[in-house]
Coordinates of C-alpha atoms in Angstrom, one line a residue:
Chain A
X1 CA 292.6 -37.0 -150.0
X2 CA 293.1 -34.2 -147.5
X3 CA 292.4 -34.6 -144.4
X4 CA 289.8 -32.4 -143.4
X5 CA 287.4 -35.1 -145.8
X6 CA 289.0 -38.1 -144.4
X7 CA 287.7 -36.5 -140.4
X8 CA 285.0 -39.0 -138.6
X9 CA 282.5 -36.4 -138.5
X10 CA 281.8 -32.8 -139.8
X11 CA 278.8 -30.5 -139.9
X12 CA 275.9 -31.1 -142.3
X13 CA 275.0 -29.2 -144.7
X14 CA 271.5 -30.1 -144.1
X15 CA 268.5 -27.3 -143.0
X16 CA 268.4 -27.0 -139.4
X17 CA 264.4 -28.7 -139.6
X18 CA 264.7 -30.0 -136.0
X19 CA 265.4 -27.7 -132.5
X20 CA 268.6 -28.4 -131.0
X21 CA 267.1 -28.0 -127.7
X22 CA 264.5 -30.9 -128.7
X23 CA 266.5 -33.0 -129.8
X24 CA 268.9 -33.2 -126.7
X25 CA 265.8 -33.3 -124.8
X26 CA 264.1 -36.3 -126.9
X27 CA 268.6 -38.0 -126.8
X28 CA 268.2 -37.0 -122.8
X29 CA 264.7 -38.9 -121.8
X30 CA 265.5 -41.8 -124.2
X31 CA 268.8 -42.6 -122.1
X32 CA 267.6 -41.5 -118.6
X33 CA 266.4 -44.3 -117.0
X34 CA 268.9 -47.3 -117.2
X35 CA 271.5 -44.1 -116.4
X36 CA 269.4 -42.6 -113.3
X37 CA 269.1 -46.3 -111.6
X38 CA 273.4 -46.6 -112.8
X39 CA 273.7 -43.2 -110.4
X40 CA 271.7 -44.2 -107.6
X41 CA 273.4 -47.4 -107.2
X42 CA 277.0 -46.0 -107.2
X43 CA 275.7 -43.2 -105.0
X44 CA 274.2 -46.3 -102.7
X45 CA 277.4 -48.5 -103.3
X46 CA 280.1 -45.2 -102.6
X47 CA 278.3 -44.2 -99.2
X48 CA 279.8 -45.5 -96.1
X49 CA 283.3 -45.9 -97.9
X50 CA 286.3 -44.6 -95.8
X51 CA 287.4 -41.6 -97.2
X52 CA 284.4 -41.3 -99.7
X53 CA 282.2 -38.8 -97.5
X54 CA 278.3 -38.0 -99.6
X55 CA 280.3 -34.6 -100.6
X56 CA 282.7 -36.6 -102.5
X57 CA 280.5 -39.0 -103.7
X58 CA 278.4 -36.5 -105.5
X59 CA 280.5 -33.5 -106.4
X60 CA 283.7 -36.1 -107.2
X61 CA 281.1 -37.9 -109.2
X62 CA 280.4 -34.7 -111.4
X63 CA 283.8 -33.9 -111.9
X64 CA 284.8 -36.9 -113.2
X65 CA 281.4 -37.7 -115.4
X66 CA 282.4 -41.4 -115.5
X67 CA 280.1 -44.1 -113.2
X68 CA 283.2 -46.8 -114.3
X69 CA 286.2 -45.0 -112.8
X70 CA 284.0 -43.5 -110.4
X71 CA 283.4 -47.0 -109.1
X72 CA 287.2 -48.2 -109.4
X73 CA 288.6 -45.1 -107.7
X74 CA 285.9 -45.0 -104.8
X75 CA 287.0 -49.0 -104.4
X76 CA 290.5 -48.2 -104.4
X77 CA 290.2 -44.9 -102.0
X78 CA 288.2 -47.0 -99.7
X79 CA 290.6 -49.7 -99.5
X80 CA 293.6 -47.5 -98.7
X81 CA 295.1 -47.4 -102.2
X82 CA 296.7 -44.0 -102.6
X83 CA 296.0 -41.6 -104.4
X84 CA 297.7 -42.1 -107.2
X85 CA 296.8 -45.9 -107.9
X86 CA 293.6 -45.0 -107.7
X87 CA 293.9 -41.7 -110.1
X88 CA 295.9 -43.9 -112.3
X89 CA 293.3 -46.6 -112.5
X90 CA 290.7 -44.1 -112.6
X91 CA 292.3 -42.6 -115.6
X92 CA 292.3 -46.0 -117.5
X93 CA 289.1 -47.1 -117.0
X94 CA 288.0 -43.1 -118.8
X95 CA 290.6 -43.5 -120.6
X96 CA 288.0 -43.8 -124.5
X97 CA 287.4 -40.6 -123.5
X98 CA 290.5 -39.8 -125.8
X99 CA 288.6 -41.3 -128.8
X100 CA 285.8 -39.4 -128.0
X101 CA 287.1 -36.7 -128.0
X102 CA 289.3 -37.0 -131.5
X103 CA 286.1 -38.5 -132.8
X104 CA 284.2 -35.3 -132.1
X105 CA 287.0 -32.7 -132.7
X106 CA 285.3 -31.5 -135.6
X107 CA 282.6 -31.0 -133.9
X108 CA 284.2 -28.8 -131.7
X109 CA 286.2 -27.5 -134.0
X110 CA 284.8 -24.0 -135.1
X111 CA 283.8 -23.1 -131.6
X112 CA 285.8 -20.8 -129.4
X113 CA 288.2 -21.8 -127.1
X114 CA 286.5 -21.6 -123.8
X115 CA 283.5 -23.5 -124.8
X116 CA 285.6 -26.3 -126.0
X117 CA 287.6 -26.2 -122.9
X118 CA 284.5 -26.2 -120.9
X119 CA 282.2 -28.4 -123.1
X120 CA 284.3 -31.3 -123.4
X121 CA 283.7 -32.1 -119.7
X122 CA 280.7 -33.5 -121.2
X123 CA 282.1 -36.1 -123.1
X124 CA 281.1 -39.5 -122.1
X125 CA 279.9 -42.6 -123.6
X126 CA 276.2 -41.7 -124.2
X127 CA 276.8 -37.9 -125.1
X128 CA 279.1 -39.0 -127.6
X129 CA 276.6 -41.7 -129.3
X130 CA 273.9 -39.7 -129.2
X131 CA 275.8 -36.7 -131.1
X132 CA 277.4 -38.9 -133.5
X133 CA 273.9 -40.3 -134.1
X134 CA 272.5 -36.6 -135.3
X135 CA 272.1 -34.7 -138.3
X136 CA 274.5 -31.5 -136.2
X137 CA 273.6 -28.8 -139.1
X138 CA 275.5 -25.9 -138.1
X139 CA 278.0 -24.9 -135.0
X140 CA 275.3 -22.7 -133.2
X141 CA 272.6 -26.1 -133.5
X142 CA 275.9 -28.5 -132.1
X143 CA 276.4 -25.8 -129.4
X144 CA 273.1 -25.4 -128.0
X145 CA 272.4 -29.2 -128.4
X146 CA 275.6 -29.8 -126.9
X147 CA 274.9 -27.4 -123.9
X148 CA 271.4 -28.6 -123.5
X149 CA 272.3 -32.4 -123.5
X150 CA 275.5 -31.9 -121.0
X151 CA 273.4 -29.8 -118.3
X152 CA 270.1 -32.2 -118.6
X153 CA 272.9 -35.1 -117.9
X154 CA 275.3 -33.2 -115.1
X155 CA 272.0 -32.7 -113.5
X156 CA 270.8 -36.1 -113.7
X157 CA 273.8 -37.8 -112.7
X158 CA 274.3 -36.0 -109.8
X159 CA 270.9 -36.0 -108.8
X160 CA 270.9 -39.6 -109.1
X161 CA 274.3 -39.7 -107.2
X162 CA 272.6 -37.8 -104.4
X163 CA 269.6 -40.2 -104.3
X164 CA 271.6 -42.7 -103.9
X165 CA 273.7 -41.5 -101.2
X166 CA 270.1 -40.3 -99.5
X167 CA 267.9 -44.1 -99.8
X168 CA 271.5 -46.0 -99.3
X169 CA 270.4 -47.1 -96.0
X170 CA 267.5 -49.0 -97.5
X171 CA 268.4 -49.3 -101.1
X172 CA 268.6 -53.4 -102.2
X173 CA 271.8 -54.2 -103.7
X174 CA 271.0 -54.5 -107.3
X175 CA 274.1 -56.9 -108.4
X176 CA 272.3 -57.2 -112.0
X177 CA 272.9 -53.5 -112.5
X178 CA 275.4 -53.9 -115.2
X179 CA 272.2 -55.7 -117.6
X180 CA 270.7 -51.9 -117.1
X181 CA 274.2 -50.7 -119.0
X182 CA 273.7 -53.4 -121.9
X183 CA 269.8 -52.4 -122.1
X184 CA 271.4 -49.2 -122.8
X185 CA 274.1 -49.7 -125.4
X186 CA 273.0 -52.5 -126.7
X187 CA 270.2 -50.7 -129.2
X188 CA 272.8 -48.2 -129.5
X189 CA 274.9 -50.7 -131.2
X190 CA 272.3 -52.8 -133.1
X191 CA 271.4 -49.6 -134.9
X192 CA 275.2 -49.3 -136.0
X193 CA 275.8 -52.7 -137.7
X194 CA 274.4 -51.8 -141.2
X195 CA 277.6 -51.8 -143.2
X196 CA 280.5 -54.7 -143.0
X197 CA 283.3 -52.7 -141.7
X198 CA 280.9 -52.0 -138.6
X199 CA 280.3 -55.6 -138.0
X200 CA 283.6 -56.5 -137.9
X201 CA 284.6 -53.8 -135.9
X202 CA 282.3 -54.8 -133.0
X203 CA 282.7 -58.2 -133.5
X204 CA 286.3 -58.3 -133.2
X205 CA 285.8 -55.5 -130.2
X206 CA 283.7 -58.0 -128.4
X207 CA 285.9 -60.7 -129.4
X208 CA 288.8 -58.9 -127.5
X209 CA 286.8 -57.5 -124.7
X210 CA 285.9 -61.0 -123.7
X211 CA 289.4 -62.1 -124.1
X212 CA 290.9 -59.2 -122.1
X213 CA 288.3 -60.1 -119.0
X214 CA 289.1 -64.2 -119.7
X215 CA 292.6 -63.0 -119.3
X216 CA 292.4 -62.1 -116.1
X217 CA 293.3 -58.5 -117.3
X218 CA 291.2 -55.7 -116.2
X219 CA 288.1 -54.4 -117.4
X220 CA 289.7 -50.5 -118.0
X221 CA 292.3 -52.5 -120.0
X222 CA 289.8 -54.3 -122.1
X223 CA 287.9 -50.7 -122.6
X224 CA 291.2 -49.5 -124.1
X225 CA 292.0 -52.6 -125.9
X226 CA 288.7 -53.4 -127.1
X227 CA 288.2 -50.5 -129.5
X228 CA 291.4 -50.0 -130.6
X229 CA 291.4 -54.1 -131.6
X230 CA 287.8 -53.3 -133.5
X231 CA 288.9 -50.1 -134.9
X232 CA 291.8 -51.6 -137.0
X233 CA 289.3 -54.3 -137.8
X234 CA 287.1 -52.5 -139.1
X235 CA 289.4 -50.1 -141.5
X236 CA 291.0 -53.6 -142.2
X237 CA 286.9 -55.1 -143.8
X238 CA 286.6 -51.6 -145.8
X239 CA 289.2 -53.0 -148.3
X240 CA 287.3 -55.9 -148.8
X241 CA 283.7 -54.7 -148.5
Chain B
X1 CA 290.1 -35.4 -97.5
X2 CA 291.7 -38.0 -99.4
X3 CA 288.8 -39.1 -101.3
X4 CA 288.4 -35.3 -102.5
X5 CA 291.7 -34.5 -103.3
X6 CA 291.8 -38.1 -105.6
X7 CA 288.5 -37.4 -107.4
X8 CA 290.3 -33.9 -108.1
X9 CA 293.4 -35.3 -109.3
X10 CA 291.3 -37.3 -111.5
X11 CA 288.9 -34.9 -112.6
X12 CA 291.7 -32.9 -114.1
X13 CA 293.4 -36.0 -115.6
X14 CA 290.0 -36.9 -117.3
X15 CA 289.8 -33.4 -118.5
X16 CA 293.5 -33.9 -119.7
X17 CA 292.1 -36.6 -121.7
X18 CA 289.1 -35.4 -123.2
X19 CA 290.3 -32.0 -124.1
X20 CA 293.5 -33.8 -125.5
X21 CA 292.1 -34.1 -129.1
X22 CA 290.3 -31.5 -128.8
X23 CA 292.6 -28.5 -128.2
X24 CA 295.8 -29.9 -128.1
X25 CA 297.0 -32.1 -130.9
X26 CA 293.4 -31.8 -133.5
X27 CA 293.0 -35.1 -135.4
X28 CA 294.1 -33.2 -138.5
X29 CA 297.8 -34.0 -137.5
X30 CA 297.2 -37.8 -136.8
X31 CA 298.4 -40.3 -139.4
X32 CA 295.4 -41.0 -141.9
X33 CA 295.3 -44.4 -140.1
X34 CA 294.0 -43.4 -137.4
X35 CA 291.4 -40.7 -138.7
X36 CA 289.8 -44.1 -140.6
X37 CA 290.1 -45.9 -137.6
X38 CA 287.8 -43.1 -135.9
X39 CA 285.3 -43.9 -138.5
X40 CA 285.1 -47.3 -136.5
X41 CA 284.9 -46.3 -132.9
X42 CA 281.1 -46.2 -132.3
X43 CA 280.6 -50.0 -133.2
X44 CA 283.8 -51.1 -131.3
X45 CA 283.0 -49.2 -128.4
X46 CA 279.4 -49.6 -128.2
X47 CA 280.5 -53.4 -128.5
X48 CA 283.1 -53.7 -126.0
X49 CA 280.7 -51.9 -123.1
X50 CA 277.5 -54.6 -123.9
X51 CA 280.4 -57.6 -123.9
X52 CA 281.8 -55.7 -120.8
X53 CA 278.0 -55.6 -119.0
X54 CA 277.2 -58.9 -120.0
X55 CA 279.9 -60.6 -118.7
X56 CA 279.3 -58.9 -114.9
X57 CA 275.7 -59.4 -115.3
X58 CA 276.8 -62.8 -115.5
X59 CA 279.7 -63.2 -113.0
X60 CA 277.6 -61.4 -110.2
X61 CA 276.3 -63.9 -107.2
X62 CA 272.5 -65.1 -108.2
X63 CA 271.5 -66.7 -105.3
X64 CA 268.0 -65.7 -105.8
X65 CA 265.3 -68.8 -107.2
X66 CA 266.5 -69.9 -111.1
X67 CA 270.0 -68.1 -110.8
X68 CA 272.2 -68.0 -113.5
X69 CA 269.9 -69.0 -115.7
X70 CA 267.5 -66.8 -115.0
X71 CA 270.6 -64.1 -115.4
X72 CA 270.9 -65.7 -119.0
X73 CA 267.3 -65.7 -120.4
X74 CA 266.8 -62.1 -119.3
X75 CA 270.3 -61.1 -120.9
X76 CA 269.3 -63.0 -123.7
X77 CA 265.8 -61.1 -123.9
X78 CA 267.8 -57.7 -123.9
X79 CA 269.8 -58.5 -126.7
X80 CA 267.1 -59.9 -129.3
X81 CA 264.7 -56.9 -127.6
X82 CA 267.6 -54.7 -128.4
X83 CA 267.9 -56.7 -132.0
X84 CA 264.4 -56.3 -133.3
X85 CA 263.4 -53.6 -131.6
X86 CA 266.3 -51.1 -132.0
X87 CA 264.6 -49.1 -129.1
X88 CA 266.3 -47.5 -126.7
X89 CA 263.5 -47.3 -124.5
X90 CA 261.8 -50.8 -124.8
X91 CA 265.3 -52.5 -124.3
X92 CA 266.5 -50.7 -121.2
X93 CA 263.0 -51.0 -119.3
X94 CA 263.1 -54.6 -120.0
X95 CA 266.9 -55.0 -118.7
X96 CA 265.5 -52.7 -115.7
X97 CA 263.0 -55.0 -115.1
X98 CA 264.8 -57.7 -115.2
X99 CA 267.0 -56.1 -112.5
X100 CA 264.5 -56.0 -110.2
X101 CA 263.4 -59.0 -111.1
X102 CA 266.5 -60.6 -110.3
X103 CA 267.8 -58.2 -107.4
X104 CA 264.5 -57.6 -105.6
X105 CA 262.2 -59.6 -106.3
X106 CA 263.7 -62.9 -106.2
X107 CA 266.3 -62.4 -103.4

């Protein structure tokens, strides 16, 4: 088996029946709210931090496209860490972004070299569902897709970031936020569990994700450990499924 | 300053990271292991962030009227809302009414 058949994901061979632009639009609006109220209340939680000015807050948030190590960096910054504890526990908790990124390779692979050096700063959690969720038929539907979904998010996160760093005065402190993030993934993932190897892979990832946090360990650690725990699982339950 | 200078530091780092498989070293040279093991990220991943969400939904104060087990029957309605349904849309209006529920309402 070369490898090239053995790669997560390739291009369809499919018609191109749907618009590109569509369907990041329909991908877009689907995930918006739970991820608009996530942006306001790090924009809200970030403002007033020492040494995390609005500017910071929205343009940092931009360039790092990652609310988690957003969140762990602004709380280390603000408590005097250093830069590099905080860069290094920022870098952890996006640390999956490695995954995503081999998982989409192919993907990227027959596109130039500046789109994938610029495209990939698109690359978080929800971008990569939703494109490993869709028929992609041909490199020009991924790349306009691909464009369209990254801007309507970059302009959505910061635009929440900035709301929140605009109502923070007055903005409750919604503690519960985090059910918002399982509202988000967790139809993600119940539309994922149709074959046995899948099950077992998020079941064991679960399993060790809870562990990791009952550990005491942190919660970057558990989003490194996690997958990589459910991953081998899961190629483990193909031999037997 | 120093908040600028670590969310550029980071940005790069991140962009290290993403672009890593990407450009740098393409999947086609990783063992076969781990090309199946890519097969199985979206489940494992997907798992580990509701497991992750859960568990602070959880561990965050509820000092609002039915507390933690008001936390628990709306997490519970977002998973078998997220179960049955399989909507996107359905399951993360309810959770984001049960945030304001919880966080607004109630406090």
């Amino acid at each position: 088996m070369s490898t090239r058949t053995t790669a997560p994901r390739s291009y369809d061979v499919a018609p191109a029946v749907d618009s590109p632009r569509r369907a990041a639009v329909g991908d877009f609006l689907q995930m918006t709210p739970a991820l608009f109220v996530f942006a306001v209340t790090i924009g809200a939680a970030a403002t007033g931090a020492p040494g995390v000015g609005p500017a910071t807050t929205v343009g940092g948030g931009w360039l790092v496209s990652g609310g988690s190590a957003q969140v762990v960096t602004t709380s280390i910054v603000q408590d005097g860490g250093g830069l590099v504890l905080a860069v290094l526990a920022g870098a952890l908790a996006n640390g999956r972004m490695m995954f995503y990124g081999a998982a989409m390779e192919p993907l990227f692979r027959q596109h130039g070299r500046w789109f994938r050096l610029l495209a990939v700063h698109w690359v978080v959690d929800t971008s990569y569902v939703a494109a490993m969720a869709r028929t992609i038929h041909d490199a020009d539907w991924f790349r306009r897709y691909w464009l369209t979904l990254g801007a309507l998010l970059g302009v959505m996160w910061s635009s929440g970031l900035a709301l929140g760093v605009l109502v923070a005065p007055v903005a409750p402190d919604l503690r519960h936020m985090a059910l918002a993030i399982v509202g988000l993934f967790a139809p993600m993932l119940a539309t994922r569990l149709g074959e046995r190897p899948a099950m077992v892979a998020a079941v064991t990832a679960g399993a060790v994700m809870l562990a990791s946090v009952g550990l005491g360990a942190s919660a970057a650690v558990g989003l490194l450990a996690a997958p990589v725990a459910g991953m081998l699982a899961g190629v483990a339950a193909e031999g037997r499924s | 300053m120093a908040g600028w200078q670590t969310f550029l530091v980071l940005a790069l780092v991140t962009w290290l990271m993403r672009i890593a498989f990407v450009a740098v070293v393409p999947p086609d040279r990783l063992p076969p292991l781990a090309l199946r093991c890519l097969q199985h990220l979206t489940p494992a991943i997907l798992a580990a962030l509701v497991v992750l969400g859960l568990l602070d939904a959880v561990s965050a104060p509820s000092d609002g009227a039915g507390g933690p087990v008001l936390v628990a029957v709306v997490s519970m309605s977002v998973l078998v809302t997220a179960w049955w349904s399989r909507s996107l849309v359905w399951t993360a209006t309810l959770a984001l009414v049960g945030v304001v529920i919880l966080d607004v309402l109630l406090v």
